[in-house]
PDB file of C-alpha atoms in Angstrom:
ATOM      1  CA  UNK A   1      30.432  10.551 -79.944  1.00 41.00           C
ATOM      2  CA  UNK A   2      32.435  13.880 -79.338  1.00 52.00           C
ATOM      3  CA  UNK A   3      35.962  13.933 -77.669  1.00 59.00           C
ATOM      4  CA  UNK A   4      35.251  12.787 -74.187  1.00 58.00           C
ATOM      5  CA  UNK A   5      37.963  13.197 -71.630  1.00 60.00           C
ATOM      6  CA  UNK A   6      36.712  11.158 -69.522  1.00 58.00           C
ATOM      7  CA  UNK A   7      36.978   7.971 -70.994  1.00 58.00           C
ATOM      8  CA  UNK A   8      33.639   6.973 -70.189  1.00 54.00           C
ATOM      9  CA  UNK A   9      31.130   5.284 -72.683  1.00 52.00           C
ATOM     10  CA  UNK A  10      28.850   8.201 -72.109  1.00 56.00           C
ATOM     11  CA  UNK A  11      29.253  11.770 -71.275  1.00 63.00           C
ATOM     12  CA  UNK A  12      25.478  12.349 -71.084  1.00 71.00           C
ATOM     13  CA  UNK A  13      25.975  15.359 -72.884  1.00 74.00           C
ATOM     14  CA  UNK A  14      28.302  17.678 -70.921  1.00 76.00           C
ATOM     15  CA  UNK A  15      29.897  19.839 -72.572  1.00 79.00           C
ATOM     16  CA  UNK A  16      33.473  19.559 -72.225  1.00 83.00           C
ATOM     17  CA  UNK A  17      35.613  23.193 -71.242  1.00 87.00           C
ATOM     18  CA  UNK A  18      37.629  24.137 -74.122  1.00 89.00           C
ATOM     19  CA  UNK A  19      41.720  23.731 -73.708  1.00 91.00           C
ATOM     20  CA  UNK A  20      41.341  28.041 -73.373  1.00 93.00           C
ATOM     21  CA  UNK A  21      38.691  27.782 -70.941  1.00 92.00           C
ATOM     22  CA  UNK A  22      40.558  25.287 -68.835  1.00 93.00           C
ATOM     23  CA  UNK A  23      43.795  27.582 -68.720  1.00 95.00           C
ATOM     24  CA  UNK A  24      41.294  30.572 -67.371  1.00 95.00           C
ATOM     25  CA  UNK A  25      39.949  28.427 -64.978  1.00 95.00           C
ATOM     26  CA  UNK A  26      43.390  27.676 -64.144  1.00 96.00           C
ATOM     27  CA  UNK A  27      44.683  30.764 -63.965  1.00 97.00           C
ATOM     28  CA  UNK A  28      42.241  31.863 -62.123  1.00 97.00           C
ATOM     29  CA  UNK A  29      42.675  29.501 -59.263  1.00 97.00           C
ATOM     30  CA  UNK A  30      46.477  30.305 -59.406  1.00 97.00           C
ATOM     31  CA  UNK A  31      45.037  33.748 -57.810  1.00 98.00           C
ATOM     32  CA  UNK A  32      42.794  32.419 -55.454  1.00 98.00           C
ATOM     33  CA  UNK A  33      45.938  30.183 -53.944  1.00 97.00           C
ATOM     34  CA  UNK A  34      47.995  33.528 -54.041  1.00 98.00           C
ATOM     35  CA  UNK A  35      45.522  35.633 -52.531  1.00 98.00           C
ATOM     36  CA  UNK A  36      44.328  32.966 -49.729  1.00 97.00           C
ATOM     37  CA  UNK A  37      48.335  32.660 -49.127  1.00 97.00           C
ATOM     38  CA  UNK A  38      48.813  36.344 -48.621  1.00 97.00           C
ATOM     39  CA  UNK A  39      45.272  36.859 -47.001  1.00 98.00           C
ATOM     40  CA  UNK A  40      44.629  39.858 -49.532  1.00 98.00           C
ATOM     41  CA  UNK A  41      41.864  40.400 -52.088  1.00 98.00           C
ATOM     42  CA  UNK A  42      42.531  38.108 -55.405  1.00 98.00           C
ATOM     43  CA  UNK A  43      41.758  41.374 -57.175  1.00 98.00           C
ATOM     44  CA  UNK A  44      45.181  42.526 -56.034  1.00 98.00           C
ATOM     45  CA  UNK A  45      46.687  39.783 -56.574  1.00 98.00           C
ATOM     46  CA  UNK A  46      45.589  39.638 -59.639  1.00 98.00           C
ATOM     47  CA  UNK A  47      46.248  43.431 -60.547  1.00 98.00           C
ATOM     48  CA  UNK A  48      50.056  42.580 -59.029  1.00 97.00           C
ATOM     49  CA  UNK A  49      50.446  39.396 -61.526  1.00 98.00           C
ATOM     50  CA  UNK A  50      48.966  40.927 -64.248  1.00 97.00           C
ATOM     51  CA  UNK A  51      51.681  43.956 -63.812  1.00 96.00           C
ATOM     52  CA  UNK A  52      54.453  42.237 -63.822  1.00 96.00           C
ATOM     53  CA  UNK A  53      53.067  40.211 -66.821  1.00 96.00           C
ATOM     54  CA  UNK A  54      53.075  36.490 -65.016  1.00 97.00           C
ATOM     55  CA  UNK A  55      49.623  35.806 -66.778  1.00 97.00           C
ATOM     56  CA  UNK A  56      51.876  35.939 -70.180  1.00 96.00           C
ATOM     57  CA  UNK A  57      55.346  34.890 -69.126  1.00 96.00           C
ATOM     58  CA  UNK A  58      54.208  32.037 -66.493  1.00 95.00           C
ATOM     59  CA  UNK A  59      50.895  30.948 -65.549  1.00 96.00           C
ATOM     60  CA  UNK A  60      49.733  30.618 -69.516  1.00 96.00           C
ATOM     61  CA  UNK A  61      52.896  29.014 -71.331  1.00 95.00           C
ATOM     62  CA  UNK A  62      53.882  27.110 -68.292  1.00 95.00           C
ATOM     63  CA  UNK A  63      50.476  25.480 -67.848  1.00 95.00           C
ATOM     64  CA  UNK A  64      51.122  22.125 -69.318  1.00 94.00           C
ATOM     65  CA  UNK A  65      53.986  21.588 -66.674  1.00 93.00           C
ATOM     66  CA  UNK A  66      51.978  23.570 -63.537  1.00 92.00           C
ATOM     67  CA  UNK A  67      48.984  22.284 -63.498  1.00 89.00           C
ATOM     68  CA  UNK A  68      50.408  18.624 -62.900  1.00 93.00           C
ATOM     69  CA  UNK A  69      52.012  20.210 -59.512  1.00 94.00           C
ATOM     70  CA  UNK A  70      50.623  20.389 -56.312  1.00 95.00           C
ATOM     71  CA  UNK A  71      48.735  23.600 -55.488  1.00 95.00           C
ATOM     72  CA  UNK A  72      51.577  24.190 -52.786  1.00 96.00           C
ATOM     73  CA  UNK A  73      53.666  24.109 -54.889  1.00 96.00           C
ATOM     74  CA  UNK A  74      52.412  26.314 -57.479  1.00 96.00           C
ATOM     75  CA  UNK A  75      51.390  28.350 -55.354  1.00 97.00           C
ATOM     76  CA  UNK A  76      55.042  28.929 -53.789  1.00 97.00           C
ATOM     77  CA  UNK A  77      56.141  29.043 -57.414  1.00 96.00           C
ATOM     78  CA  UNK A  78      54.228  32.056 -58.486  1.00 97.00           C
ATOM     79  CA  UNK A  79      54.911  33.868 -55.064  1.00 97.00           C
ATOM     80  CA  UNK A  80      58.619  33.838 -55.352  1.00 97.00           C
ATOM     81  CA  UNK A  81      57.991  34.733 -59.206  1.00 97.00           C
ATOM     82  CA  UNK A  82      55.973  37.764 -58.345  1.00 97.00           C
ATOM     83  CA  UNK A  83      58.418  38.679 -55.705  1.00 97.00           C
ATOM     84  CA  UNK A  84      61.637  38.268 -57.911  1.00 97.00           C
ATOM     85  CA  UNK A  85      59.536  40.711 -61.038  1.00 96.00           C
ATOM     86  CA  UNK A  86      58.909  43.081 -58.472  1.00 96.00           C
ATOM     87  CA  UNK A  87      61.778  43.470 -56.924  1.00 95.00           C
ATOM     88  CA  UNK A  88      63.330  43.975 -60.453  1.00 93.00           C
ATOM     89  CA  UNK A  89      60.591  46.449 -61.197  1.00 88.00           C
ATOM     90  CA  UNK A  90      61.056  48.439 -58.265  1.00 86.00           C
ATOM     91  CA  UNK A  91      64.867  48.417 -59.428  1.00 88.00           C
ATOM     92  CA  UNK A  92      64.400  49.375 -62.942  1.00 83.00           C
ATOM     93  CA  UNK A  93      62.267  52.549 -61.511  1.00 76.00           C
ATOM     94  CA  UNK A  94      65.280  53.963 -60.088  1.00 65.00           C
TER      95      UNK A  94
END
């Protein structure tokens, strides 16, 4: 029997998401939160995290520790992140 999760005696043959396909999926809800939070598009949400490079320096490394949080509390996480880089973005522009 293949690694199964689950711990049940039989996973009727689902195929389990990869550890990379579970941090997209992840990641991926991290916008949706955002985006519902903000009431904007996830696409610029997305676009605005993927700027200020929180997919590299946040959502991926960080997603052992994250995902065992509440989504409020994620999603708070990541707003005050994105606010924070941008701020400092804005500031390096000038």
């Amino acid at each position: 029997m293949r690694n199964n999760p689950t711990g049940l005696m039989s996973d009727n043959g689902y195929a389990y998401p990869s550890e990379t396909q579970l941090r997209n999926i992840f990641a991926s809800s991290c916008v949706e939160s955002v985006a519902s939070r903000l009431q904007v598009p996830a696409t610029d949400v997305y676009d605005r995290m993927k700027r200020v490079e929180l997919f590299r320096d946040l959502i991926y490394p960080c997603y052992d520790t994250l995902h065992t949080q509440s989504r409020e509390i994620i999603t708070e996480d990541i707003l005050e992140a994105l606010r924070v880089r941008e701020e400092k973005l804005k500031t390096n522009k000038k």
